[in-house]
């Protein structure tokens, strides 16, 4: 269904002053597009082209490996304190450019400006965190149990890291990888998603301004991701791949990485269950569900994909969440008061419509939304589907959009079993006022992370990552540094003492 209500179309307007800030930032980037091949970057709220970036082929990607490898040799010899100081300088300059970064994120990705600012905070937090961790590279000492040796463990940089990021958090997904790589003493070649390369290019420019050696971080923009990974991941100078994106692409990359037995970190797709028990605080549950569903327009790997609500609280919860969704202002991310921006592309809009239609045809009740807008941008209304059948597509696939899909349940065991009935295992959410139940259910959820009575669990200090087919490895926390380190040990013989 398309709504051509002019009141709705009028909302999809950007504030011209904010567009000017974003355009000035793009101008400052001075993207020197070499060669004839370029990729255009568009504003998903209008479909308008906003910039062009180079379209590098495999030769260009290998040249980036050359540069990073050369710069990386000197970087690996720096002291932890030197690396920390450079990262602190980068963090400070990112924070000082919050405005420019946020406007750029909104213009190329679509999220509302307030959320883009929150991403700058979150993304730059990783740089500060790894500035702090750089001086704690780890290593320890232990006695062999038979007393015949002393064992010293040491950590060294894993080597050149290839980083591949998605479009949904253009800054945070980049800094979550670049900062620990640099802190550990590794050079990096990063390939941002082609829909949103500008924020990555800009943040790496800021890194150089802050004193990160010129060639240490290489940004490769290319329309041929497969050629990029085929060339770069088979280059013997590369020792690590860290990928964030879909499980399907992750599988492909793991296969290529197996040729060289590359250290691999995979942050892949999610299918998070959000469980609301009868004893939950209703307001807190609705706030949490709204945030877990609507942040980033639902385009987050930890978005609440399936909402399981216990019978006793279900009517009140559905009523309150429907009202919140219906009141959420849809519009250009640079518009005043926007709560929901556009989706990333037209395919995503078609997918939301198909999921809604399929769910309704299988018995779901459409409580609000379910409509596209008469606009050149890629908008879909905040939507709530109640009493969704477990056989509906929306209950099985990663939605990646603003649809809250509600199923009702009776017992705790039933909720846990249904939540775990997926091959994914990234995030889960539990809303209850019982401490006992919160831990009991969280322990049983087969996920890498659980939000308890809250909808935004990510934090630079936390080891983010999935189990099952949601991935391998962790990003953030002290664990995120280990992903870029080799652990070695020295066995020091002890002279027997008689
Ligand atoms: P995607 O897998 O289509 O693309 C991710 C990145 O991989 C992009 O840069 C893309 O150009 C690149 N890519 C695609 N094919 C490639 C190939 N053969 N070789 C090398 N690179 C290739 O995912 P997307 O649509 O950009 O992002 C959405 C997905 O990312 C969702 O499934 C979401 O759950 C997941 N995601 C996961 C996390 C996490 O931390 N677990 C975070 C954000 C997004």
Short mmCIF file of C-alpha atoms and ligand atoms in Angstrom, two decimals:
data_model
loop_
_atom_site.label_atom_id
_atom_site.label_comp_id
_atom_site.label_asym_id
_atom_site.label_seq_id
_atom_site.Cartn_x
_atom_site.Cartn_y
_atom_site.Cartn_z
CA UNK A 1 0.00 0.00 0.00
CA UNK A 2 1.31 3.48 -0.85
CA UNK A 3 0.19 6.49 1.02
CA UNK A 4 0.24 9.71 -1.00
CA UNK A 5 -1.06 11.74 1.91
CA UNK A 6 0.62 15.12 1.24
CA UNK A 7 1.08 15.68 4.95
CA UNK A 8 3.33 12.62 5.00
CA UNK A 9 5.25 13.52 1.85
CA UNK A 10 5.85 17.00 3.23
CA UNK A 11 7.64 15.51 6.19
CA UNK A 12 10.32 14.10 3.94
CA UNK A 13 12.17 17.40 3.77
CA UNK A 14 15.70 18.10 4.89
CA UNK A 15 16.67 21.22 6.75
CA UNK A 16 18.68 23.18 4.11
CA UNK A 17 21.14 24.47 6.75
CA UNK A 18 21.95 20.92 7.78
CA UNK A 19 22.32 19.81 4.17
CA UNK A 20 24.79 22.68 3.73
CA UNK A 21 26.93 21.36 6.62
CA UNK A 22 26.97 17.89 5.07
CA UNK A 23 27.81 19.24 1.60
CA UNK A 24 30.62 21.36 2.98
CA UNK A 25 32.07 18.26 4.66
CA UNK A 26 31.95 16.39 1.35
CA UNK A 27 33.63 19.36 -0.35
CA UNK A 28 36.36 19.39 2.28
CA UNK A 29 36.96 15.72 1.62
CA UNK A 30 38.06 16.87 -1.84
CA UNK A 31 37.57 13.37 -3.17
CA UNK A 32 40.15 13.24 -5.89
CA UNK A 33 38.54 10.75 -8.19
CA UNK A 34 41.33 9.27 -10.21
CA UNK A 35 40.66 7.43 -13.45
CA UNK A 36 37.38 7.26 -15.24
CA UNK A 37 35.75 4.63 -13.09
CA UNK A 38 33.79 6.14 -10.24
CA UNK A 39 31.00 5.04 -7.94
CA UNK A 40 28.18 7.40 -7.11
CA UNK A 41 26.97 7.73 -3.53
CA UNK A 42 23.33 8.72 -2.99
CA UNK A 43 21.14 10.16 -0.25
CA UNK A 44 18.60 7.39 0.46
CA UNK A 45 16.02 9.99 1.55
CA UNK A 46 15.93 11.59 -1.89
CA UNK A 47 17.72 9.21 -4.25
CA UNK A 48 19.95 12.18 -5.20
CA UNK A 49 23.65 11.58 -5.96
CA UNK A 50 25.78 13.39 -3.37
CA UNK A 51 29.35 12.35 -4.25
CA UNK A 52 31.55 10.10 -6.35
CA UNK A 53 34.35 7.90 -5.08
CA UNK A 54 37.00 5.95 -6.97
CA UNK A 55 36.11 2.47 -8.16
CA UNK A 56 39.32 0.53 -7.56
CA UNK A 57 40.05 -2.79 -9.22
CA UNK A 58 42.16 -5.65 -7.83
CA UNK A 59 45.39 -3.84 -8.82
CA UNK A 60 44.34 -0.81 -6.83
CA UNK A 61 43.51 -3.01 -3.85
CA UNK A 62 46.91 -4.73 -4.00
CA UNK A 63 48.62 -1.34 -4.22
CA UNK A 64 46.83 -0.48 -0.96
CA UNK A 65 48.21 -3.69 0.57
CA UNK A 66 51.71 -2.59 -0.55
CA UNK A 67 51.40 0.80 1.13
CA UNK A 68 49.87 -0.56 4.33
CA UNK A 69 52.47 -3.31 4.55
CA UNK A 70 55.34 -0.83 4.26
CA UNK A 71 53.86 1.57 6.81
CA UNK A 72 52.99 -1.35 9.08
CA UNK A 73 56.62 -2.42 9.54
CA UNK A 74 57.49 0.81 11.33
CA UNK A 75 54.19 0.83 13.23
CA UNK A 76 54.81 -2.66 14.65
CA UNK A 77 58.03 -1.33 16.21
CA UNK A 78 56.33 1.58 18.02
CA UNK A 79 55.83 1.34 21.76
CA UNK A 80 52.39 0.77 23.25
CA UNK A 81 52.45 4.30 24.65
CA UNK A 82 53.24 5.81 21.24
CA UNK A 83 50.30 3.94 19.73
CA UNK A 84 48.05 4.99 22.60
CA UNK A 85 48.97 8.65 22.14
CA UNK A 86 48.17 8.59 18.45
CA UNK A 87 44.82 6.88 19.12
CA UNK A 88 43.96 9.44 21.82
CA UNK A 89 44.70 12.21 19.32
CA UNK A 90 42.43 10.53 16.77
CA UNK A 91 39.66 10.19 19.36
CA UNK A 92 39.90 13.87 20.24
CA UNK A 93 39.69 14.95 16.62
CA UNK A 94 36.74 12.66 15.93
CA UNK A 95 34.86 14.13 18.88
CA UNK A 96 35.76 17.66 17.76
CA UNK A 97 34.25 16.84 14.35
CA UNK A 98 31.04 15.28 15.69
CA UNK A 99 28.91 17.69 13.69
CA UNK A 100 30.56 17.05 10.36
CA UNK A 101 30.68 13.28 10.88
CA UNK A 102 27.06 13.10 12.00
CA UNK A 103 25.79 15.12 9.04
CA UNK A 104 27.78 12.92 6.68
CA UNK A 105 26.43 9.72 8.25
CA UNK A 106 22.87 10.98 7.94
CA UNK A 107 23.29 12.13 4.38
CA UNK A 108 24.78 8.91 3.03
CA UNK A 109 23.02 6.38 5.28
CA UNK A 110 19.75 8.08 6.21
CA UNK A 111 19.50 7.74 10.00
CA UNK A 112 18.14 10.75 11.92
CA UNK A 113 20.79 13.29 12.91
CA UNK A 114 20.36 12.62 16.65
CA UNK A 115 21.12 8.94 16.04
CA UNK A 116 24.07 9.86 13.82
CA UNK A 117 25.47 11.93 16.68
CA UNK A 118 25.00 8.94 18.97
CA UNK A 119 26.91 6.84 16.45
CA UNK A 120 29.78 9.34 16.46
CA UNK A 121 29.89 9.01 20.24
CA UNK A 122 29.73 5.20 20.06
CA UNK A 123 32.20 5.00 17.16
CA UNK A 124 34.75 7.33 18.72
CA UNK A 125 34.40 5.49 22.05
CA UNK A 126 36.14 2.51 20.41
CA UNK A 127 39.10 4.71 19.55
CA UNK A 128 39.38 5.98 23.12
CA UNK A 129 38.87 2.48 24.53
CA UNK A 130 41.67 1.02 22.41
CA UNK A 131 43.91 3.99 23.17
CA UNK A 132 43.49 2.87 26.78
CA UNK A 133 43.95 -0.83 25.97
CA UNK A 134 47.02 -0.27 23.76
CA UNK A 135 49.19 0.03 26.87
CA UNK A 136 47.87 -3.29 28.20
CA UNK A 137 48.96 -5.68 25.47
CA UNK A 138 48.77 -8.67 27.81
CA UNK A 139 51.12 -11.61 28.27
CA UNK A 140 51.89 -13.52 31.46
CA UNK A 141 54.17 -15.87 33.29
CA UNK A 142 53.54 -19.32 34.73
CA UNK A 143 55.34 -22.31 36.20
CA UNK A 144 55.22 -25.64 34.41
CA UNK A 145 53.36 -28.06 36.73
CA UNK A 146 56.39 -30.37 37.04
CA UNK A 147 58.60 -27.43 38.01
CA UNK A 148 60.96 -28.09 35.10
CA UNK A 149 60.30 -24.90 33.18
CA UNK A 150 59.07 -21.35 33.32
CA UNK A 151 56.61 -20.30 30.67
CA UNK A 152 56.43 -16.74 29.45
CA UNK A 153 53.56 -15.77 27.14
CA UNK A 154 53.83 -12.73 24.91
CA UNK A 155 51.56 -11.07 22.43
CA UNK A 156 52.63 -9.69 19.08
CA UNK A 157 50.68 -7.96 16.30
CA UNK A 158 48.94 -10.45 14.03
CA UNK A 159 50.01 -8.50 10.93
CA UNK A 160 48.21 -6.79 8.07
CA UNK A 161 44.46 -6.76 8.69
CA UNK A 162 41.79 -6.57 6.00
CA UNK A 163 38.61 -5.01 7.34
CA UNK A 164 35.28 -5.22 5.53
CA UNK A 165 32.34 -3.21 6.86
CA UNK A 166 28.59 -2.86 6.19
CA UNK A 167 26.58 0.28 5.48
CA UNK A 168 24.40 0.43 8.59
CA UNK A 169 26.90 2.05 11.03
CA UNK A 170 29.42 3.68 8.68
CA UNK A 171 31.62 5.06 11.46
CA UNK A 172 31.26 2.61 14.34
CA UNK A 173 31.78 -0.54 12.27
CA UNK A 174 35.02 0.98 10.95
CA UNK A 175 36.45 2.24 14.25
CA UNK A 176 35.48 -1.00 16.05
CA UNK A 177 38.00 -2.72 13.75
CA UNK A 178 40.61 -0.06 12.94
CA UNK A 179 41.20 1.04 16.55
CA UNK A 180 42.10 -2.42 17.97
CA UNK A 181 44.16 -3.22 14.87
CA UNK A 182 46.25 -0.08 15.35
CA UNK A 183 46.44 -0.55 19.13
CA UNK A 184 47.85 -4.05 18.61
CA UNK A 185 50.45 -2.73 16.13
CA UNK A 186 48.82 -3.80 12.84
CA UNK A 187 48.32 -1.90 9.58
CA UNK A 188 44.85 -2.01 8.03
CA UNK A 189 43.20 -2.07 4.62
CA UNK A 190 39.53 -1.23 4.99
CA UNK A 191 36.81 -1.76 2.40
CA UNK A 192 33.67 0.13 3.42
CA UNK A 193 30.26 -0.73 1.98
CA UNK A 194 29.89 1.04 -1.31
CA UNK A 195 26.58 2.61 -0.29
CA UNK A 196 28.26 4.54 2.56
CA UNK A 197 31.99 5.07 1.94
CA UNK A 198 32.18 8.80 2.77
CA UNK A 199 32.19 8.55 6.57
CA UNK A 200 35.02 6.01 6.50
CA UNK A 201 37.07 8.15 4.09
CA UNK A 202 36.53 11.21 6.28
CA UNK A 203 37.33 9.48 9.57
CA UNK A 204 40.57 8.10 8.10
CA UNK A 205 41.47 11.61 6.89
CA UNK A 206 40.95 12.77 10.47
CA UNK A 207 43.18 9.93 11.68
CA UNK A 208 45.99 11.25 9.47
CA UNK A 209 45.47 14.75 10.77
CA UNK A 210 45.80 13.29 14.28
CA UNK A 211 49.17 11.74 13.51
CA UNK A 212 48.35 8.22 12.29
CA UNK A 213 51.12 7.53 9.74
CA UNK A 214 49.99 8.34 6.22
CA UNK A 215 49.78 4.90 4.67
CA UNK A 216 48.93 2.87 7.75
CA UNK A 217 45.17 2.81 7.09
CA UNK A 218 44.20 2.30 3.47
CA UNK A 219 40.62 2.80 2.33
CA UNK A 220 39.64 0.83 -0.77
CA UNK A 221 36.36 1.72 -2.45
CA UNK A 222 35.26 -0.72 -5.08
CA UNK A 223 32.11 -1.91 -6.78
CA UNK A 224 33.63 -5.37 -7.19
CA UNK A 225 33.80 -6.74 -3.64
CA UNK A 226 34.36 -10.29 -4.86
CA UNK A 227 37.43 -9.31 -6.93
CA UNK A 228 38.73 -7.36 -3.92
CA UNK A 229 38.52 -10.29 -1.52
CA UNK A 230 39.81 -12.80 -4.08
CA UNK A 231 42.95 -10.71 -4.63
CA UNK A 232 43.63 -9.32 -1.19
CA UNK A 233 42.81 -12.30 1.03
CA UNK A 234 45.14 -14.48 -1.02
CA UNK A 235 48.07 -12.05 -0.72
CA UNK A 236 50.61 -13.61 1.63
CA UNK A 237 51.27 -10.27 3.39
CA UNK A 238 47.71 -10.31 4.71
CA UNK A 239 47.32 -12.22 7.99
CA UNK A 240 43.89 -11.27 9.26
CA UNK A 241 40.38 -10.65 8.00
CA UNK A 242 37.67 -9.01 10.05
CA UNK A 243 34.24 -8.83 8.46
CA UNK A 244 30.91 -7.40 9.52
CA UNK A 245 27.96 -8.16 7.31
CA UNK A 246 25.63 -10.93 6.28
CA UNK A 247 26.16 -14.58 7.20
CA UNK A 248 26.06 -15.50 3.53
CA UNK A 249 29.01 -13.25 2.62
CA UNK A 250 30.79 -14.30 5.83
CA UNK A 251 30.70 -17.93 4.69
CA UNK A 252 32.20 -16.97 1.32
CA UNK A 253 34.98 -15.01 3.01
CA UNK A 254 35.77 -17.84 5.43
CA UNK A 255 36.22 -20.16 2.47
CA UNK A 256 38.68 -17.75 0.83
CA UNK A 257 40.41 -17.16 4.17
CA UNK A 258 40.97 -20.90 4.51
CA UNK A 259 43.47 -20.79 1.61
CA UNK A 260 45.94 -18.91 3.78
CA UNK A 261 44.51 -19.99 7.17
CA UNK A 262 43.86 -16.32 7.97
CA UNK A 263 42.91 -15.28 11.47
CA UNK A 264 39.22 -14.50 10.98
CA UNK A 265 36.66 -12.47 12.89
CA UNK A 266 33.10 -12.60 11.63
CA UNK A 267 30.31 -10.36 12.93
CA UNK A 268 27.36 -11.72 10.99
CA UNK A 269 23.58 -11.63 10.79
CA UNK A 270 21.19 -11.70 13.73
CA UNK A 271 17.63 -12.73 14.51
CA UNK A 272 17.23 -11.34 18.02
CA UNK A 273 14.31 -12.39 20.19
CA UNK A 274 12.92 -9.83 22.63
CA UNK A 275 10.95 -11.48 25.43
CA UNK A 276 8.54 -9.52 27.61
CA UNK A 277 7.22 -11.30 30.72
CA UNK A 278 4.01 -10.47 32.56
CA UNK A 279 5.98 -9.12 35.50
CA UNK A 280 7.90 -6.58 33.38
CA UNK A 281 7.55 -2.85 33.97
CA UNK A 282 5.32 -1.96 31.02
CA UNK A 283 6.82 1.46 30.34
CA UNK A 284 10.37 0.16 30.49
CA UNK A 285 9.48 -2.75 28.20
CA UNK A 286 7.85 -0.48 25.62
CA UNK A 287 10.78 1.98 25.73
CA UNK A 288 13.25 -0.90 25.37
CA UNK A 289 11.30 -2.58 22.57
CA UNK A 290 10.94 0.73 20.71
CA UNK A 291 14.69 1.36 20.93
CA UNK A 292 15.65 -2.22 20.09
CA UNK A 293 13.36 -2.14 17.06
CA UNK A 294 13.54 1.40 15.76
CA UNK A 295 17.15 2.43 16.33
CA UNK A 296 18.71 2.80 12.88
CA UNK A 297 15.27 2.20 11.36
CA UNK A 298 15.51 -1.44 12.41
CA UNK A 299 18.62 -1.83 10.25
CA UNK A 300 20.82 -3.18 12.99
CA UNK A 301 22.19 -6.69 13.44
CA UNK A 302 20.92 -6.70 17.03
CA UNK A 303 17.50 -5.23 16.19
CA UNK A 304 14.61 -6.95 17.97
CA UNK A 305 13.54 -9.20 15.14
CA UNK A 306 11.00 -11.36 16.96
CA UNK A 307 9.04 -10.05 19.93
CA UNK A 308 7.62 -12.70 22.26
CA UNK A 309 5.14 -11.20 24.71
CA UNK A 310 3.51 -13.13 27.57
CA UNK A 311 -0.29 -13.35 27.44
CA UNK A 312 -1.03 -11.32 30.58
CA UNK A 313 0.80 -8.17 29.42
CA UNK A 314 0.39 -8.60 25.65
CA UNK A 315 -2.70 -6.41 25.05
CA UNK A 316 -1.32 -3.48 27.01
CA UNK A 317 2.14 -3.84 25.44
CA UNK A 318 0.78 -4.01 21.88
CA UNK A 319 -1.46 -1.01 22.48
CA UNK A 320 1.37 1.13 23.91
CA UNK A 321 3.99 0.11 21.33
CA UNK A 322 1.53 0.69 18.45
CA UNK A 323 0.89 4.20 19.72
CA UNK A 324 4.62 4.93 19.97
CA UNK A 325 5.24 3.64 16.46
CA UNK A 326 2.29 5.49 14.93
CA UNK A 327 3.53 8.74 16.52
CA UNK A 328 7.12 8.32 15.29
CA UNK A 329 7.85 11.07 12.81
CA UNK A 330 9.07 9.77 9.45
CA UNK A 331 11.26 12.01 7.32
CA UNK A 332 14.64 13.05 6.04
CA UNK A 333 17.28 12.40 8.69
CA UNK A 334 18.29 16.06 8.39
CA UNK A 335 14.69 17.16 9.00
CA UNK A 336 13.48 18.52 12.33
CA UNK A 337 12.23 15.96 14.82
CA UNK A 338 12.72 12.95 12.55
CA UNK A 339 12.54 9.65 14.41
CA UNK A 340 12.60 7.31 11.41
CA UNK A 341 14.65 8.04 8.29
CA UNK A 342 14.66 6.16 5.00
CA UNK A 343 15.72 2.57 4.48
CA UNK A 344 18.97 2.05 2.64
CA UNK A 345 17.53 1.24 -0.81
CA UNK A 346 14.42 0.46 -2.79
CA UNK A 347 14.91 -3.30 -2.36
CA UNK A 348 14.61 -2.89 1.39
CA UNK A 349 11.28 -1.08 0.95
CA UNK A 350 9.96 -3.85 -1.30
CA UNK A 351 11.14 -6.41 1.28
CA UNK A 352 9.19 -4.63 4.09
CA UNK A 353 6.05 -4.60 1.98
CA UNK A 354 6.45 -8.28 1.07
CA UNK A 355 7.04 -9.30 4.70
CA UNK A 356 3.98 -7.33 5.85
CA UNK A 357 1.73 -8.77 3.14
CA UNK A 358 2.94 -12.32 3.81
CA UNK A 359 2.37 -11.98 7.58
CA UNK A 360 -1.13 -10.56 7.11
CA UNK A 361 -1.99 -13.34 4.64
CA UNK A 362 -0.94 -15.83 7.36
CA UNK A 363 -3.21 -14.32 10.00
CA UNK A 364 -1.30 -11.39 11.57
CA UNK A 365 -3.18 -8.23 12.52
CA UNK A 366 -1.72 -5.00 11.11
CA UNK A 367 -2.01 -2.56 14.03
CA UNK A 368 -0.17 0.37 12.46
CA UNK A 369 1.95 1.21 9.40
CA UNK A 370 2.41 -1.28 6.59
CA UNK A 371 2.69 1.48 3.99
CA UNK A 372 5.24 3.04 1.67
CA UNK A 373 5.25 6.76 0.88
CA UNK A 374 4.82 8.68 -2.33
CA UNK A 375 8.44 9.89 -2.43
CA UNK A 376 11.72 9.49 -4.31
CA UNK A 377 13.32 8.28 -1.07
CA UNK A 378 13.15 4.80 0.41
CA UNK A 379 10.61 5.15 3.19
CA UNK A 380 8.45 2.61 4.96
CA UNK A 381 6.11 3.43 7.80
CA UNK A 382 6.77 2.18 11.35
CA UNK A 383 4.75 -1.02 11.45
CA UNK A 384 3.36 -3.32 14.11
CA UNK A 385 2.07 -6.79 13.30
CA UNK A 386 0.34 -8.60 16.16
CA UNK A 387 -0.29 -12.34 16.57
CA UNK A 388 2.24 -13.18 13.87
CA UNK A 389 2.29 -16.84 12.86
CA UNK A 390 5.57 -18.69 13.42
CA UNK A 391 5.28 -19.76 9.76
CA UNK A 392 5.31 -16.16 8.46
CA UNK A 393 8.53 -15.02 6.78
CA UNK A 394 8.77 -12.07 9.16
CA UNK A 395 9.15 -14.57 12.03
CA UNK A 396 12.05 -16.34 10.32
CA UNK A 397 14.24 -13.95 8.32
CA UNK A 398 16.33 -10.98 9.43
CA UNK A 399 13.84 -8.10 8.86
CA UNK A 400 16.31 -5.17 8.76
CA UNK A 401 13.54 -2.58 8.81
CA UNK A 402 10.92 -0.90 11.00
CA UNK A 403 8.51 -3.81 11.50
CA UNK A 404 7.71 -4.97 15.04
CA UNK A 405 6.50 -8.57 14.72
CA UNK A 406 4.73 -9.81 17.83
CA UNK A 407 4.03 -13.39 18.88
CA UNK A 408 2.38 -14.26 22.17
CA UNK A 409 3.42 -16.98 24.60
CA UNK A 410 2.27 -18.59 27.83
CA UNK A 411 5.21 -20.24 29.66
CA UNK A 412 8.86 -19.28 30.21
CA UNK A 413 10.09 -22.56 28.71
CA UNK A 414 8.01 -21.98 25.60
CA UNK A 415 9.47 -18.47 25.15
CA UNK A 416 13.04 -19.72 25.51
CA UNK A 417 12.51 -22.65 23.13
CA UNK A 418 10.98 -20.38 20.48
CA UNK A 419 13.68 -17.73 20.93
CA UNK A 420 16.41 -20.35 20.39
CA UNK A 421 14.75 -21.94 17.35
CA UNK A 422 17.04 -20.17 14.88
CA UNK A 423 20.46 -20.78 13.39
CA UNK A 424 21.48 -17.24 14.47
CA UNK A 425 22.75 -16.29 17.92
CA UNK A 426 23.79 -12.66 18.18
CA UNK A 427 21.55 -10.82 20.64
CA UNK A 428 18.56 -11.44 22.89
CA UNK A 429 16.47 -9.23 25.19
CA UNK A 430 14.64 -10.05 28.40
CA UNK A 431 12.16 -7.76 30.16
CA UNK A 432 11.12 -8.85 33.65
CA UNK A 433 11.17 -7.42 37.17
CA UNK A 434 12.37 -10.76 38.59
CA UNK A 435 16.15 -10.91 38.98
CA UNK A 436 15.97 -14.67 39.21
CA UNK A 437 14.04 -14.98 35.95
CA UNK A 438 16.25 -12.42 34.20
CA UNK A 439 19.40 -14.49 34.82
CA UNK A 440 17.68 -17.81 34.29
CA UNK A 441 16.35 -16.84 30.88
CA UNK A 442 19.48 -14.92 29.83
CA UNK A 443 21.59 -18.00 30.67
CA UNK A 444 19.40 -20.17 28.46
CA UNK A 445 19.41 -17.86 25.44
CA UNK A 446 21.85 -19.09 22.80
CA UNK A 447 23.31 -15.68 21.98
CA UNK A 448 26.53 -13.72 22.39
CA UNK A 449 24.84 -10.88 24.27
CA UNK A 450 21.65 -10.18 26.19
CA UNK A 451 19.98 -6.86 26.98
CA UNK A 452 18.22 -7.12 30.34
CA UNK A 453 15.46 -4.54 30.76
CA UNK A 454 17.08 -2.40 28.11
CA UNK A 455 17.09 -2.18 24.33
CA UNK A 456 20.54 -0.81 23.45
CA UNK A 457 23.15 -3.15 24.95
CA UNK A 458 26.18 -2.21 22.80
CA UNK A 459 29.14 -0.57 24.52
CA UNK A 460 32.79 -0.12 23.54
CA UNK A 461 33.81 -1.85 26.79
CA UNK A 462 31.76 -4.98 26.02
CA UNK A 463 32.88 -7.99 23.94
CA UNK A 464 30.32 -7.81 21.10
CA UNK A 465 29.81 -10.88 18.94
CA UNK A 466 27.67 -13.87 18.17
CA UNK A 467 27.41 -17.63 18.56
CA UNK A 468 25.98 -20.17 16.11
CA UNK A 469 25.83 -18.69 12.60
CA UNK A 470 26.08 -15.13 13.88
CA UNK A 471 29.83 -15.23 13.89
CA UNK A 472 33.27 -15.81 15.31
CA UNK A 473 35.33 -13.59 17.57
CA UNK A 474 34.53 -10.48 19.58
CA UNK A 475 34.79 -6.74 19.00
CA UNK A 476 35.09 -4.23 21.83
CA UNK A 477 36.36 -4.80 25.35
CA UNK A 478 39.77 -6.26 26.11
CA UNK A 479 38.78 -9.26 23.97
CA UNK A 480 38.64 -7.10 20.83
CA UNK A 481 42.39 -6.43 21.08
CA UNK A 482 43.19 -10.15 21.23
CA UNK A 483 41.64 -10.57 17.78
CA UNK A 484 44.65 -8.66 16.40
CA UNK A 485 47.34 -10.40 18.45
CA UNK A 486 49.27 -13.63 18.17
CA UNK A 487 49.97 -15.37 21.45
CA UNK A 488 53.43 -16.92 21.68
CA UNK A 489 55.24 -18.57 24.54
CA UNK A 490 58.85 -19.03 25.55
CA UNK A 491 59.67 -22.18 27.51
CA UNK A 492 62.61 -21.36 29.74
CA UNK A 493 64.30 -24.48 31.09
CA UNK A 494 65.01 -24.59 34.81
CA UNK A 495 68.11 -26.21 36.13
CA UNK A 496 67.00 -28.98 38.47
CA UNK A 497 67.62 -28.03 42.10
CA UNK A 498 68.66 -30.89 44.40
P1 LIG B 1 26.67 -7.61 3.18
O1 LIG B 1 27.15 -8.92 3.68
O2 LIG B 1 25.89 -7.60 1.93
O3 LIG B 1 27.89 -6.62 2.95
C1 LIG B 1 28.80 -6.31 3.98
C2 LIG B 1 30.11 -5.88 3.34
O4 LIG B 1 30.66 -6.99 2.63
C3 LIG B 1 30.00 -4.75 2.32
O5 LIG B 1 31.17 -3.95 2.43
C4 LIG B 1 30.02 -5.50 0.99
O6 LIG B 1 30.50 -4.72 -0.08
C5 LIG B 1 31.00 -6.61 1.32
N1 LIG B 1 30.94 -7.78 0.46
C6 LIG B 1 29.88 -8.36 -0.14
N2 LIG B 1 30.28 -9.43 -0.86
C7 LIG B 1 31.64 -9.54 -0.68
C8 LIG B 1 32.66 -10.42 -1.15
N3 LIG B 1 32.37 -11.47 -1.93
N4 LIG B 1 33.92 -10.19 -0.76
C9 LIG B 1 34.24 -9.16 0.04
N5 LIG B 1 33.33 -8.29 0.53
C10 LIG B 1 32.05 -8.48 0.16
O7 LIG B 1 25.86 -6.96 4.38
P2 LIG B 1 25.15 -5.54 4.43
O8 LIG B 1 23.89 -5.62 3.65
O9 LIG B 1 26.10 -4.43 4.11
O10 LIG B 1 24.84 -5.44 5.99
C11 LIG B 1 23.76 -6.06 6.56
C12 LIG B 1 24.16 -7.35 7.25
O11 LIG B 1 25.24 -7.10 8.14
C13 LIG B 1 23.05 -7.92 8.10
O12 LIG B 1 22.97 -9.32 7.95
C14 LIG B 1 23.49 -7.57 9.51
O13 LIG B 1 22.97 -8.41 10.50
C15 LIG B 1 24.96 -7.67 9.40
N6 LIG B 1 25.61 -6.90 10.47
C16 LIG B 1 26.19 -7.58 11.48
C17 LIG B 1 26.78 -6.88 12.52
C18 LIG B 1 27.43 -7.61 13.65
O14 LIG B 1 28.20 -6.99 14.36
N7 LIG B 1 27.20 -8.89 13.84
C19 LIG B 1 26.77 -5.49 12.51
C20 LIG B 1 26.16 -4.82 11.46
C21 LIG B 1 25.58 -5.56 10.44
#
